[in-house]
Amino acid sequence: MLETVLAKIGLPLLMDIVGGALGRINHPVAQSAAKALADTQNAIVAGMISPEAAQEANRHLEKMTELQQQAVSDALSEVNQSLRAEVASDDPYVRRMRPTFGYLMAITWTVQMLSLAYVIVFDTQHASVVLDAISSLSAIWTVALSVLGIYVYKRSEEKTSLPFNAAKSDIAASVPLPARKPRAAFND
């Protein structure tokens, strides 16, 4: 959405904003980029760059924004289709795959950490070798924990966006509460 607004405002304003921000950075590359943007903006104002060329740049920016938004939309559509297929599946494992993955990750992590603790406490002469081996697994754990984090985040998002969540609160409000036992009255 921000890209669309910037595309409609125009290239000169965009160059002014970006050039000003880059000008405040104390680095030669940022300074030269800010100078190049300022020179380009001055050339547009002085008429050295035709309005047609500026319009073409705006059109190009709008088209690039449109293509980027279409790519994001396509990616979300694919995710939506796969999640719908998962929910609609008659195979119970497909519906329970995310929790199963989470449980397996927790078990694996626990076994690895308990093994590491055992080696550090009871077999200290081999601890450095085991620590090096476990540090070599960090890339694998990064990927696995990232996938698990996405699973948890997406599942939480699905639960909050389900259409029957509002109906649940209405149903809960209409369920009668059990009667309370009368309290003994003291000092009556």
mmCIF file of C-alpha atoms in Angstrom:
data_model
loop_
_atom_site.group_PDB
_atom_site.id
_atom_site.type_symbol
_atom_site.label_atom_id
_atom_site.label_comp_id
_atom_site.label_asym_id
_atom_site.label_seq_id
_atom_site.Cartn_x
_atom_site.Cartn_y
_atom_site.Cartn_z
ATOM 1 C CA MET A 1 0.000 0.000 0.000
ATOM 2 C CA LEU A 2 2.835 2.395 0.815
ATOM 3 C CA GLU A 3 4.383 1.708 -2.561
ATOM 4 C CA THR A 4 1.137 2.639 -4.317
ATOM 5 C CA VAL A 5 0.899 5.930 -2.435
ATOM 6 C CA LEU A 6 4.526 6.722 -3.242
ATOM 7 C CA ALA A 7 3.980 5.831 -6.890
ATOM 8 C CA LYS A 8 1.025 8.209 -7.106
ATOM 9 C CA ILE A 9 2.828 11.059 -5.358
ATOM 10 C CA GLY A 10 5.630 10.887 -7.827
ATOM 11 C CA LEU A 11 9.273 10.370 -8.359
ATOM 12 C CA PRO A 12 10.507 13.855 -7.300
ATOM 13 C CA LEU A 13 9.032 13.576 -3.820
ATOM 14 C CA LEU A 14 10.345 10.044 -3.451
ATOM 15 C CA MET A 15 13.819 11.188 -4.459
ATOM 16 C CA ASP A 16 13.627 14.074 -1.987
ATOM 17 C CA ILE A 17 12.677 11.778 0.913
ATOM 18 C CA VAL A 18 15.206 9.048 0.121
ATOM 19 C CA GLY A 19 17.937 11.555 -0.695
ATOM 20 C CA GLY A 20 17.371 13.396 2.578
ATOM 21 C CA ALA A 21 17.506 10.172 4.565
ATOM 22 C CA LEU A 22 20.658 9.006 2.797
ATOM 23 C CA GLY A 23 22.259 12.417 3.278
ATOM 24 C CA ARG A 24 22.114 11.990 7.059
ATOM 25 C CA ILE A 25 24.113 8.749 6.942
ATOM 26 C CA ASN A 26 27.821 9.278 7.443
ATOM 27 C CA HIS A 27 29.107 6.853 4.825
ATOM 28 C CA PRO A 28 30.629 7.599 1.403
ATOM 29 C CA VAL A 29 28.236 5.306 -0.478
ATOM 30 C CA ALA A 30 25.168 6.846 1.173
ATOM 31 C CA GLN A 31 26.519 10.353 0.571
ATOM 32 C CA SER A 32 27.154 9.667 -3.124
ATOM 33 C CA ALA A 33 23.674 8.146 -3.504
ATOM 34 C CA ALA A 34 22.134 11.210 -1.833
ATOM 35 C CA LYS A 35 24.120 13.493 -4.157
ATOM 36 C CA ALA A 36 23.010 11.498 -7.205
ATOM 37 C CA LEU A 37 19.366 11.751 -6.125
ATOM 38 C CA ALA A 38 19.714 15.491 -5.480
ATOM 39 C CA ASP A 39 21.344 15.978 -8.898
ATOM 40 C CA THR A 40 18.537 14.011 -10.545
ATOM 41 C CA GLN A 41 15.888 16.030 -8.733
ATOM 42 C CA ASN A 42 17.609 19.296 -9.716
ATOM 43 C CA ALA A 43 17.716 18.103 -13.331
ATOM 44 C CA ILE A 44 13.966 17.414 -13.239
ATOM 45 C CA VAL A 45 13.243 20.846 -11.729
ATOM 46 C CA ALA A 46 15.552 22.581 -14.247
ATOM 47 C CA GLY A 47 13.791 20.828 -17.118
ATOM 48 C CA MET A 48 16.834 18.834 -18.170
ATOM 49 C CA ILE A 49 14.759 15.682 -17.697
ATOM 50 C CA SER A 50 11.514 15.887 -19.607
ATOM 51 C CA PRO A 51 8.146 15.507 -17.864
ATOM 52 C CA GLU A 52 7.506 12.534 -20.144
ATOM 53 C CA ALA A 53 10.599 10.779 -18.769
ATOM 54 C CA ALA A 54 9.471 11.520 -15.203
ATOM 55 C CA GLN A 55 6.000 10.191 -16.064
ATOM 56 C CA GLU A 56 7.592 7.073 -17.529
ATOM 57 C CA ALA A 57 9.576 6.591 -14.305
ATOM 58 C CA ASN A 58 6.353 6.977 -12.291
ATOM 59 C CA ARG A 59 4.606 4.495 -14.583
ATOM 60 C CA HIS A 60 7.487 2.065 -14.177
ATOM 61 C CA LEU A 61 7.318 2.429 -10.380
ATOM 62 C CA GLU A 62 3.561 1.783 -10.445
ATOM 63 C CA LYS A 63 4.043 -1.298 -12.641
ATOM 64 C CA MET A 64 6.794 -2.666 -10.389
ATOM 65 C CA THR A 65 4.555 -2.121 -7.360
ATOM 66 C CA GLU A 66 1.695 -3.891 -9.101
ATOM 67 C CA LEU A 67 3.930 -6.852 -9.974
ATOM 68 C CA GLN A 68 5.232 -7.048 -6.418
ATOM 69 C CA GLN A 69 1.701 -6.990 -5.004
ATOM 70 C CA GLN A 70 0.650 -9.699 -7.467
ATOM 71 C CA ALA A 71 3.571 -11.891 -6.361
ATOM 72 C CA VAL A 72 2.581 -11.492 -2.705
ATOM 73 C CA SER A 73 -1.043 -12.226 -3.585
ATOM 74 C CA ASP A 74 -0.044 -15.371 -5.490
ATOM 75 C CA ALA A 75 2.087 -16.590 -2.587
ATOM 76 C CA LEU A 76 -0.749 -16.037 -0.122
ATOM 77 C CA SER A 77 -3.128 -17.843 -2.461
ATOM 78 C CA GLU A 78 -0.827 -20.884 -2.553
ATOM 79 C CA VAL A 79 -0.560 -20.934 1.238
ATOM 80 C CA ASN A 80 -4.325 -20.598 1.514
ATOM 81 C CA GLN A 81 -4.890 -23.517 -0.872
ATOM 82 C CA SER A 82 -2.480 -25.782 0.988
ATOM 83 C CA LEU A 83 -4.033 -24.921 4.362
ATOM 84 C CA ARG A 84 -7.523 -25.571 2.981
ATOM 85 C CA ALA A 85 -6.379 -28.933 1.642
ATOM 86 C CA GLU A 86 -4.906 -29.741 5.050
ATOM 87 C CA VAL A 87 -8.113 -28.840 6.873
ATOM 88 C CA ALA A 88 -10.365 -30.639 4.380
ATOM 89 C CA SER A 89 -8.292 -33.826 4.379
ATOM 90 C CA ASP A 90 -9.917 -37.025 5.612
ATOM 91 C CA ASP A 91 -6.510 -38.313 6.676
ATOM 92 C CA PRO A 92 -6.191 -37.647 10.415
ATOM 93 C CA TYR A 93 -2.399 -37.471 10.207
ATOM 94 C CA VAL A 94 -2.493 -34.588 7.744
ATOM 95 C CA ARG A 95 -4.558 -32.584 10.223
ATOM 96 C CA ARG A 96 -2.233 -33.512 13.105
ATOM 97 C CA MET A 97 1.058 -33.093 11.259
ATOM 98 C CA ARG A 98 1.905 -29.711 12.803
ATOM 99 C CA PRO A 99 1.380 -30.827 16.425
ATOM 100 C CA THR A 100 3.285 -34.049 15.722
ATOM 101 C CA PHE A 101 6.198 -32.063 14.327
ATOM 102 C CA GLY A 102 6.145 -29.848 17.417
ATOM 103 C CA TYR A 103 6.159 -32.809 19.803
ATOM 104 C CA LEU A 104 8.996 -34.495 17.900
ATOM 105 C CA MET A 105 11.012 -31.272 17.975
ATOM 106 C CA ALA A 106 10.481 -30.957 21.734
ATOM 107 C CA ILE A 107 11.485 -34.578 22.348
ATOM 108 C CA THR A 108 14.549 -34.288 20.112
ATOM 109 C CA TRP A 109 15.657 -31.045 21.740
ATOM 110 C CA THR A 110 15.192 -32.532 25.218
ATOM 111 C CA VAL A 111 17.165 -35.681 24.383
ATOM 112 C CA GLN A 112 19.975 -33.641 22.866
ATOM 113 C CA MET A 113 20.221 -31.246 25.811
ATOM 114 C CA LEU A 114 20.041 -34.040 28.405
ATOM 115 C CA SER A 115 22.758 -35.925 26.524
ATOM 116 C CA LEU A 116 24.895 -32.803 26.445
ATOM 117 C CA ALA A 117 24.362 -32.228 30.170
ATOM 118 C CA TYR A 118 25.289 -35.851 30.892
ATOM 119 C CA VAL A 119 28.529 -35.584 28.905
ATOM 120 C CA ILE A 120 29.468 -32.280 30.553
ATOM 121 C CA VAL A 121 28.851 -33.633 34.057
ATOM 122 C CA PHE A 122 29.993 -37.258 33.829
ATOM 123 C CA ASP A 123 32.384 -37.446 30.842
ATOM 124 C CA THR A 124 34.100 -34.069 30.828
ATOM 125 C CA GLN A 125 37.093 -35.239 28.811
ATOM 126 C CA HIS A 126 34.850 -35.637 25.746
ATOM 127 C CA ALA A 127 32.744 -32.524 26.397
ATOM 128 C CA SER A 128 34.606 -30.303 23.935
ATOM 129 C CA VAL A 129 34.138 -32.805 21.103
ATOM 130 C CA VAL A 130 30.429 -33.146 21.869
ATOM 131 C CA LEU A 131 30.007 -29.363 22.101
ATOM 132 C CA ASP A 132 31.684 -28.953 18.707
ATOM 133 C CA ALA A 133 29.411 -31.628 17.242
ATOM 134 C CA ILE A 134 26.308 -29.984 18.661
ATOM 135 C CA SER A 135 27.395 -26.571 17.407
ATOM 136 C CA SER A 136 27.631 -28.117 13.940
ATOM 137 C CA LEU A 137 23.922 -28.895 14.204
ATOM 138 C CA SER A 138 22.975 -25.239 14.669
ATOM 139 C CA ALA A 139 22.001 -24.747 11.011
ATOM 140 C CA ILE A 140 19.682 -27.751 11.132
ATOM 141 C CA TRP A 141 18.129 -26.541 14.376
ATOM 142 C CA THR A 142 17.691 -23.064 12.908
ATOM 143 C CA VAL A 143 15.665 -24.422 10.012
ATOM 144 C CA ALA A 144 13.640 -26.814 12.163
ATOM 145 C CA LEU A 145 12.844 -24.231 14.832
ATOM 146 C CA SER A 146 11.945 -21.679 12.156
ATOM 147 C CA VAL A 147 9.478 -24.123 10.631
ATOM 148 C CA LEU A 148 8.066 -24.859 14.074
ATOM 149 C CA GLY A 149 7.734 -21.145 14.785
ATOM 150 C CA ILE A 150 5.840 -20.611 11.546
ATOM 151 C CA TYR A 151 3.572 -23.564 12.359
ATOM 152 C CA VAL A 152 2.780 -22.169 15.801
ATOM 153 C CA TYR A 153 2.295 -18.613 14.528
ATOM 154 C CA LYS A 154 0.059 -19.677 11.649
ATOM 155 C CA ARG A 155 -1.996 -22.004 13.846
ATOM 156 C CA SER A 156 -2.516 -19.229 16.377
ATOM 157 C CA GLU A 157 -3.531 -16.915 13.541
ATOM 158 C CA GLU A 158 -5.965 -19.534 12.211
ATOM 159 C CA LYS A 159 -7.576 -19.967 15.608
ATOM 160 C CA THR A 160 -8.138 -16.237 16.044
ATOM 161 C CA SER A 161 -9.544 -15.794 12.548
ATOM 162 C CA LEU A 162 -12.001 -18.695 12.589
ATOM 163 C CA PRO A 163 -15.547 -17.487 11.915
ATOM 164 C CA PHE A 164 -17.050 -19.415 14.800
ATOM 165 C CA ASN A 165 -14.993 -17.660 17.489
ATOM 166 C CA ALA A 166 -17.647 -14.970 17.882
ATOM 167 C CA ALA A 167 -20.347 -17.615 18.078
ATOM 168 C CA LYS A 168 -18.440 -19.404 20.847
ATOM 169 C CA SER A 169 -18.600 -16.358 23.079
ATOM 170 C CA ASP A 170 -22.355 -16.064 22.459
ATOM 171 C CA ILE A 171 -22.834 -19.735 23.305
ATOM 172 C CA ALA A 172 -20.701 -19.420 26.425
ATOM 173 C CA ALA A 173 -22.766 -16.451 27.559
ATOM 174 C CA SER A 174 -26.010 -18.398 27.142
ATOM 175 C CA VAL A 175 -24.903 -21.463 29.143
ATOM 176 C CA PRO A 176 -26.435 -21.295 32.605
ATOM 177 C CA LEU A 177 -24.049 -21.343 35.534
ATOM 178 C CA PRO A 178 -24.510 -24.089 38.123
ATOM 179 C CA ALA A 179 -26.392 -23.079 41.208
ATOM 180 C CA ARG A 180 -24.236 -22.230 44.189
ATOM 181 C CA LYS A 181 -24.686 -23.867 47.521
ATOM 182 C CA PRO A 182 -26.072 -21.483 50.069
ATOM 183 C CA ARG A 183 -23.472 -20.274 52.492
ATOM 184 C CA ALA A 184 -23.925 -20.758 56.148
ATOM 185 C CA ALA A 185 -25.059 -17.535 57.679
ATOM 186 C CA PHE A 186 -23.009 -16.632 60.687
ATOM 187 C CA ASN A 187 -24.041 -14.034 63.192
ATOM 188 C CA ASP A 188 -27.616 -13.854 61.935
#
